[in-house]
PDB file of C-alpha atoms in Angstrom:
ATOM      1  CA  MET A   1       0.043   0.194   0.150  1.00  0.00           C
ATOM      2  CA  ASP A   2       1.264   3.359  -1.273  1.00  0.00           C
ATOM      3  CA  SER A   3       0.359   5.894   1.698  1.00  0.00           C
ATOM      4  CA  ARG A   4       0.777   8.656  -1.126  1.00  0.00           C
ATOM      5  CA  SER A   5      -1.637   7.027  -3.582  1.00  0.00           C
ATOM      6  CA  LEU A   6      -4.413   9.700  -2.968  1.00  0.00           C
ATOM      7  CA  ASP A   7      -2.218  12.446  -2.400  1.00  0.00           C
ATOM      8  CA  GLY A   8      -3.468  15.399  -5.429  1.00  0.00           C
ATOM      9  CA  TYR A   9      -6.727  12.720  -5.959  1.00  0.00           C
ATOM     10  CA  ARG A  10      -8.961  15.060  -4.449  1.00  0.00           C
ATOM     11  CA  GLY A  11      -8.801  17.016  -7.583  1.00  0.00           C
ATOM     12  CA  LEU A  12      -9.993  14.678 -10.015  1.00  0.00           C
ATOM     13  CA  ARG A  13     -12.129  17.298 -11.859  1.00  0.00           C
ATOM     14  CA  LYS A  14     -10.797  18.942 -15.165  1.00  0.00           C
ATOM     15  CA  PRO A  15      -7.474  20.271 -14.180  1.00  0.00           C
ATOM     16  CA  ALA A  16      -6.863  23.896 -14.182  1.00  0.00           C
ATOM     17  CA  ASP A  17      -3.351  23.825 -15.499  1.00  0.00           C
ATOM     18  CA  SER A  18      -0.758  21.620 -16.382  1.00  0.00           C
ATOM     19  CA  ILE A  19       0.605  21.460 -12.650  1.00  0.00           C
ATOM     20  CA  GLU A  20      -2.276  20.059 -11.633  1.00  0.00           C
ATOM     21  CA  GLN A  21      -3.015  17.826 -14.573  1.00  0.00           C
ATOM     22  CA  GLU A  22       0.568  16.345 -13.625  1.00  0.00           C
ATOM     23  CA  GLY A  23      -0.767  15.885 -10.002  1.00  0.00           C
ATOM     24  CA  VAL A  24      -4.175  14.093 -11.247  1.00  0.00           C
ATOM     25  CA  LYS A  25      -2.219  11.910 -13.561  1.00  0.00           C
ATOM     26  CA  ARG A  26       0.261  10.616 -10.810  1.00  0.00           C
ATOM     27  CA  ALA A  27      -2.310  10.232  -8.102  1.00  0.00           C
ATOM     28  CA  LYS A  28      -3.978   7.875 -10.704  1.00  0.00           C
ATOM     29  CA  GLU A  29      -0.891   5.941 -11.408  1.00  0.00           C
ATOM     30  CA  ARG A  30      -0.441   5.517  -7.715  1.00  0.00           C
ATOM     31  CA  VAL A  31      -3.835   4.272  -7.216  1.00  0.00           C
ATOM     32  CA  ALA A  32      -3.346   1.837 -10.332  1.00  0.00           C
ATOM     33  CA  ASP A  33      -0.089   0.369  -8.403  1.00  0.00           C
ATOM     34  CA  SER A  34      -1.538   0.382  -4.919  1.00  0.00           C
ATOM     35  CA  ASP A  35      -2.876  -2.975  -3.315  1.00  0.00           C
ATOM     36  CA  LEU A  36      -5.354  -1.028  -1.160  1.00  0.00           C
ATOM     37  CA  VAL A  37      -6.822   2.442  -1.494  1.00  0.00           C
ATOM     38  CA  LEU A  38      -8.203   4.480   1.446  1.00  0.00           C
ATOM     39  CA  LEU A  39     -10.915   6.304   0.260  1.00  0.00           C
ATOM     40  CA  MET A  40     -11.841   9.335   2.388  1.00  0.00           C
ATOM     41  CA  LEU A  41     -15.036  10.993   2.001  1.00  0.00           C
ATOM     42  CA  ASP A  42     -16.204  14.487   3.414  1.00  0.00           C
ATOM     43  CA  GLY A  43     -19.022  13.620   5.656  1.00  0.00           C
ATOM     44  CA  SER A  44     -20.133  17.234   5.856  1.00  0.00           C
ATOM     45  CA  ARG A  45     -21.347  17.088   2.117  1.00  0.00           C
ATOM     46  CA  GLU A  46     -23.442  15.309   0.009  1.00  0.00           C
ATOM     47  CA  LEU A  47     -21.723  12.650  -2.936  1.00  0.00           C
ATOM     48  CA  ASP A  48     -21.348  14.786  -6.073  1.00  0.00           C
ATOM     49  CA  ALA A  49     -20.050  13.962  -9.491  1.00  0.00           C
ATOM     50  CA  ASP A  50     -16.401  14.338  -8.519  1.00  0.00           C
ATOM     51  CA  ASP A  51     -16.913  11.487  -5.772  1.00  0.00           C
ATOM     52  CA  LEU A  52     -18.716   9.477  -8.808  1.00  0.00           C
ATOM     53  CA  GLU A  53     -15.698   9.821 -10.857  1.00  0.00           C
ATOM     54  CA  ILE A  54     -13.082   8.507  -7.896  1.00  0.00           C
ATOM     55  CA  PHE A  55     -15.476   5.818  -7.603  1.00  0.00           C
ATOM     56  CA  ASP A  56     -15.168   4.310 -11.173  1.00  0.00           C
ATOM     57  CA  GLU A  57     -11.502   4.908 -10.967  1.00  0.00           C
ATOM     58  CA  ILE A  58     -11.211   2.714  -8.018  1.00  0.00           C
ATOM     59  CA  LYS A  59     -13.675   0.010  -8.484  1.00  0.00           C
ATOM     60  CA  GLU A  60     -11.221  -2.837  -9.082  1.00  0.00           C
ATOM     61  CA  LYS A  61      -9.184  -1.977  -6.116  1.00  0.00           C
ATOM     62  CA  LYS A  62      -9.495  -3.241  -2.425  1.00  0.00           C
ATOM     63  CA  ARG A  63     -10.557  -0.378  -0.250  1.00  0.00           C
ATOM     64  CA  VAL A  64     -11.426   0.907   2.910  1.00  0.00           C
ATOM     65  CA  VAL A  65     -13.899   3.427   2.881  1.00  0.00           C
ATOM     66  CA  ILE A  66     -13.414   6.445   5.207  1.00  0.00           C
ATOM     67  CA  ILE A  67     -15.991   9.324   6.060  1.00  0.00           C
ATOM     68  CA  ASN A  68     -14.317  11.994   7.615  1.00  0.00           C
ATOM     69  CA  LYS A  69     -15.815  15.048   9.454  1.00  0.00           C
ATOM     70  CA  ASN A  70     -17.965  13.078  11.898  1.00  0.00           C
ATOM     71  CA  ASP A  71     -17.815  15.873  14.417  1.00  0.00           C
ATOM     72  CA  LEU A  72     -19.686  17.708  11.997  1.00  0.00           C
ATOM     73  CA  PRO A  73     -23.448  17.215  11.006  1.00  0.00           C
ATOM     74  CA  LEU A  74     -23.458  14.242   8.581  1.00  0.00           C
ATOM     75  CA  LEU A  75     -24.928  15.171   4.983  1.00  0.00           C
ATOM     76  CA  ILE A  76     -23.357  12.587   3.187  1.00  0.00           C
ATOM     77  CA  SER A  77     -25.867   9.654   2.584  1.00  0.00           C
ATOM     78  CA  LEU A  78     -24.750   6.459   4.680  1.00  0.00           C
ATOM     79  CA  ASP A  79     -26.978   4.176   2.514  1.00  0.00           C
ATOM     80  CA  LYS A  80     -25.619   5.086  -0.638  1.00  0.00           C
ATOM     81  CA  VAL A  81     -21.855   4.778   0.494  1.00  0.00           C
ATOM     82  CA  LYS A  82     -22.654   1.470   1.908  1.00  0.00           C
ATOM     83  CA  ASN A  83     -24.787   0.387  -1.049  1.00  0.00           C
ATOM     84  CA  ARG A  84     -21.919   1.252  -3.402  1.00  0.00           C
ATOM     85  CA  PHE A  85     -19.196  -0.303  -1.302  1.00  0.00           C
ATOM     86  CA  GLN A  86     -21.057  -3.334   0.114  1.00  0.00           C
ATOM     87  CA  GLU A  87     -17.947  -5.437   0.029  1.00  0.00           C
ATOM     88  CA  ASP A  88     -15.625  -3.023   1.875  1.00  0.00           C
ATOM     89  CA  PRO A  89     -15.294  -1.680   5.383  1.00  0.00           C
ATOM     90  CA  VAL A  90     -16.929   1.819   5.839  1.00  0.00           C
ATOM     91  CA  ILE A  91     -15.545   4.007   8.989  1.00  0.00           C
ATOM     92  CA  LEU A  92     -16.278   7.223  10.388  1.00  0.00           C
ATOM     93  CA  ILE A  93     -13.789   9.058  11.779  1.00  0.00           C
ATOM     94  CA  SER A  94     -12.768  12.880  12.453  1.00  0.00           C
ATOM     95  CA  ALA A  95      -9.280  13.370  11.797  1.00  0.00           C
ATOM     96  CA  LEU A  96      -9.549  17.062  13.136  1.00  0.00           C
ATOM     97  CA  LYS A  97     -10.684  15.626  16.832  1.00  0.00           C
ATOM     98  CA  LYS A  98      -8.603  12.496  15.870  1.00  0.00           C
ATOM     99  CA  ARG A  99     -11.626  10.381  16.629  1.00  0.00           C
ATOM    100  CA  ARG A 100     -11.774   6.780  15.667  1.00  0.00           C
ATOM    101  CA  ILE A 101      -8.375   6.724  14.353  1.00  0.00           C
ATOM    102  CA  ASP A 102      -7.234   3.533  16.231  1.00  0.00           C
ATOM    103  CA  GLY A 103     -10.619   1.858  14.511  1.00  0.00           C
ATOM    104  CA  LEU A 104      -9.462   2.964  11.342  1.00  0.00           C
ATOM    105  CA  LYS A 105      -5.929   1.719  11.846  1.00  0.00           C
ATOM    106  CA  LYS A 106      -7.353  -1.708  12.856  1.00  0.00           C
ATOM    107  CA  THR A 107      -9.389  -1.781   9.628  1.00  0.00           C
ATOM    108  CA  ILE A 108      -6.858  -1.047   7.511  1.00  0.00           C
ATOM    109  CA  TYR A 109      -4.477  -3.768   9.412  1.00  0.00           C
ATOM    110  CA  THR A 110      -7.445  -6.250   9.014  1.00  0.00           C
ATOM    111  CA  SER A 111      -7.718  -5.319   5.390  1.00  0.00           C
ATOM    112  CA  LEU A 112      -4.212  -5.916   4.594  1.00  0.00           C
ATOM    113  CA  VAL A 113      -3.962  -8.842   6.712  1.00  0.00           C
ATOM    114  CA  HIS A 114      -6.816 -10.892   5.141  1.00  0.00           C
ATOM    115  CA  ARG A 115      -6.384  -9.686   1.452  1.00  0.00           C
ATOM    116  CA  ASP A 116      -5.805 -12.454  -1.348  1.00  0.00           C
ATOM    117  CA  VAL A 117      -1.833 -13.573  -0.941  1.00  0.00           C
ATOM    118  CA  ARG A 118      -0.463 -13.594  -4.224  1.00  0.00           C
ATOM    119  CA  ALA A 119       1.954 -16.465  -4.169  1.00  0.00           C
ATOM    120  CA  THR A 120       4.311 -15.462  -7.213  1.00  0.00           C
ATOM    121  CA  PRO A 121       7.824 -14.559  -6.504  1.00  0.00           C
ATOM    122  CA  GLU A 122       7.290 -10.888  -7.664  1.00  0.00           C
ATOM    123  CA  TYR A 123       5.065 -10.201  -4.769  1.00  0.00           C
ATOM    124  CA  LEU A 124       7.534 -11.853  -2.171  1.00  0.00           C
ATOM    125  CA  ILE A 125       8.911  -9.232   0.302  1.00  0.00           C
ATOM    126  CA  ILE A 126      12.079 -10.080   2.362  1.00  0.00           C
ATOM    127  CA  ALA A 127      12.302  -7.778   5.501  1.00  0.00           C
ATOM    128  CA  ASN A 128      16.127  -7.645   5.635  1.00  0.00           C
ATOM    129  CA  ILE A 129      19.459  -8.794   3.894  1.00  0.00           C
ATOM    130  CA  ARG A 130      20.055 -11.240   6.865  1.00  0.00           C
ATOM    131  CA  HIS A 131      16.440 -12.825   6.007  1.00  0.00           C
ATOM    132  CA  LYS A 132      17.140 -12.578   2.157  1.00  0.00           C
ATOM    133  CA  ASN A 133      20.565 -14.428   2.908  1.00  0.00           C
ATOM    134  CA  VAL A 134      19.287 -17.084   5.063  1.00  0.00           C
ATOM    135  CA  LEU A 135      16.634 -18.170   2.189  1.00  0.00           C
ATOM    136  CA  ALA A 136      18.972 -18.264  -0.310  1.00  0.00           C
ATOM    137  CA  ARG A 137      21.142 -20.523   1.774  1.00  0.00           C
ATOM    138  CA  ILE A 138      18.103 -22.571   2.779  1.00  0.00           C
ATOM    139  CA  LYS A 139      17.280 -22.489  -1.231  1.00  0.00           C
ATOM    140  CA  ASP A 140      20.660 -23.737  -2.015  1.00  0.00           C
ATOM    141  CA  ASN A 141      20.743 -26.672   0.744  1.00  0.00           C
ATOM    142  CA  LEU A 142      17.175 -27.702  -0.561  1.00  0.00           C
ATOM    143  CA  SER A 143      18.302 -27.786  -4.043  1.00  0.00           C
ATOM    144  CA  ARG A 144      21.326 -30.104  -3.016  1.00  0.00           C
ATOM    145  CA  ALA A 145      19.268 -32.342  -1.162  1.00  0.00           C
ATOM    146  CA  ILE A 146      16.992 -32.858  -4.320  1.00  0.00           C
ATOM    147  CA  LYS A 147      19.669 -33.079  -6.990  1.00  0.00           C
ATOM    148  CA  GLY A 148      21.254 -35.879  -4.417  1.00  0.00           C
ATOM    149  CA  LEU A 149      17.714 -37.760  -4.212  1.00  0.00           C
ATOM    150  CA  GLU A 150      17.711 -37.401  -8.255  1.00  0.00           C
ATOM    151  CA  GLU A 151      21.524 -38.692  -8.521  1.00  0.00           C
ATOM    152  CA  LYS A 152      20.782 -41.230  -5.701  1.00  0.00           C
ATOM    153  CA  THR A 153      23.507 -39.949  -3.330  1.00  0.00           C
ATOM    154  CA  SER A 154      24.231 -41.499  -0.094  1.00  0.00           C
ATOM    155  CA  LEU A 155      21.332 -40.824   2.324  1.00  0.00           C
ATOM    156  CA  GLU A 156      23.677 -38.925   4.923  1.00  0.00           C
ATOM    157  CA  PHE A 157      24.225 -36.466   2.838  1.00  0.00           C
ATOM    158  CA  ILE A 158      20.922 -35.644   1.740  1.00  0.00           C
ATOM    159  CA  ALA A 159      20.017 -35.708   5.716  1.00  0.00           C
ATOM    160  CA  PHE A 160      22.878 -33.193   5.980  1.00  0.00           C
ATOM    161  CA  GLU A 161      21.467 -30.699   3.329  1.00  0.00           C
ATOM    162  CA  VAL A 162      18.091 -30.881   5.144  1.00  0.00           C
ATOM    163  CA  ARG A 163      19.501 -30.506   8.572  1.00  0.00           C
ATOM    164  CA  SER A 164      21.456 -27.397   7.117  1.00  0.00           C
ATOM    165  CA  ALA A 165      18.405 -26.160   5.783  1.00  0.00           C
ATOM    166  CA  LEU A 166      16.396 -26.450   9.237  1.00  0.00           C
ATOM    167  CA  ASP A 167      18.835 -24.923  10.931  1.00  0.00           C
ATOM    168  CA  ALA A 168      18.964 -21.958   8.728  1.00  0.00           C
ATOM    169  CA  LEU A 169      15.275 -21.523   8.998  1.00  0.00           C
ATOM    170  CA  GLY A 170      15.566 -21.755  12.880  1.00  0.00           C
ATOM    171  CA  GLU A 171      18.486 -19.121  12.647  1.00  0.00           C
ATOM    172  CA  MET A 172      15.666 -16.943  10.934  1.00  0.00           C
ATOM    173  CA  VAL A 173      12.988 -17.091  13.146  1.00  0.00           C
ATOM    174  CA  GLY A 174      15.210 -16.919  16.029  1.00  0.00           C
ATOM    175  CA  GLU A 175      15.108 -20.488  17.583  1.00  0.00           C
ATOM    176  CA  THR A 176      18.781 -21.089  16.946  1.00  0.00           C
ATOM    177  CA  THR A 177      21.578 -18.781  17.258  1.00  0.00           C
ATOM    178  CA  THR A 178      24.992 -19.447  15.229  1.00  0.00           C
ATOM    179  CA  GLU A 179      28.218 -17.285  15.944  1.00  0.00           C
ATOM    180  CA  GLU A 180      27.650 -15.571  12.734  1.00  0.00           C
ATOM    181  CA  VAL A 181      24.623 -14.367  13.723  1.00  0.00           C
ATOM    182  CA  LEU A 182      25.834 -12.964  17.004  1.00  0.00           C
ATOM    183  CA  ASP A 183      28.693 -11.348  15.521  1.00  0.00           C
ATOM    184  CA  ARG A 184      26.569  -9.475  13.174  1.00  0.00           C
ATOM    185  CA  ILE A 185      24.238  -8.387  16.101  1.00  0.00           C
ATOM    186  CA  PHE A 186      27.401  -6.824  17.958  1.00  0.00           C
ATOM    187  CA  GLU A 187      28.286  -5.373  14.593  1.00  0.00           C
ATOM    188  CA  GLN A 188      25.117  -3.626  13.773  1.00  0.00           C
ATOM    189  CA  PHE A 189      24.051  -2.620  17.343  1.00  0.00           C
ATOM    190  CA  CYS A 190      26.160  -1.200  20.081  1.00  0.00           C
ATOM    191  CA  ILE A 191      25.293  -3.505  22.744  1.00  0.00           C
ATOM    192  CA  GLY A 192      26.769  -3.338  26.589  1.00  0.00           C
ATOM    193  CA  LYS A 193      28.480   0.229  25.493  1.00  0.00           C
TER     194      LYS A 193
END
């Protein structure tokens, strides 16, 4: 999710000048690349043509619908919003008064955690370089184990590769600590100084 996705999106009306036109173009590109769109509506006014245009722009996206300004009289039709976004969570907040912000955070978190997981490698995110290196070692160990099975190598060698992969996995999730990991921790963080 790109938190900048809707910056400048407020103005999806016909741009007045080339700068505004570029802002609208960039906002649309960011929305197109986003996994989750936060659609914020002004609760103190009725829906208009600009809102409907935005609805069309994001119709294929996973969304959280936020109705802001719930500290003011509510003029937006909640029924229309809920009918339009039946599959999406709709939450009322007041950004000014900081009301229901924790609820919004939980809704965003839940929407991201329960999204459809894409199993293809291009969507895999590695948290840090240590994890990347450990995963590469695990892949190498398992590749050697598979090759050993195919070549009918002695089972001790295959077991060694599988054990090495399991040890590396334990290292990554914190079940085992090797001297190398401890050395890296002391290198990166000044512990005891």
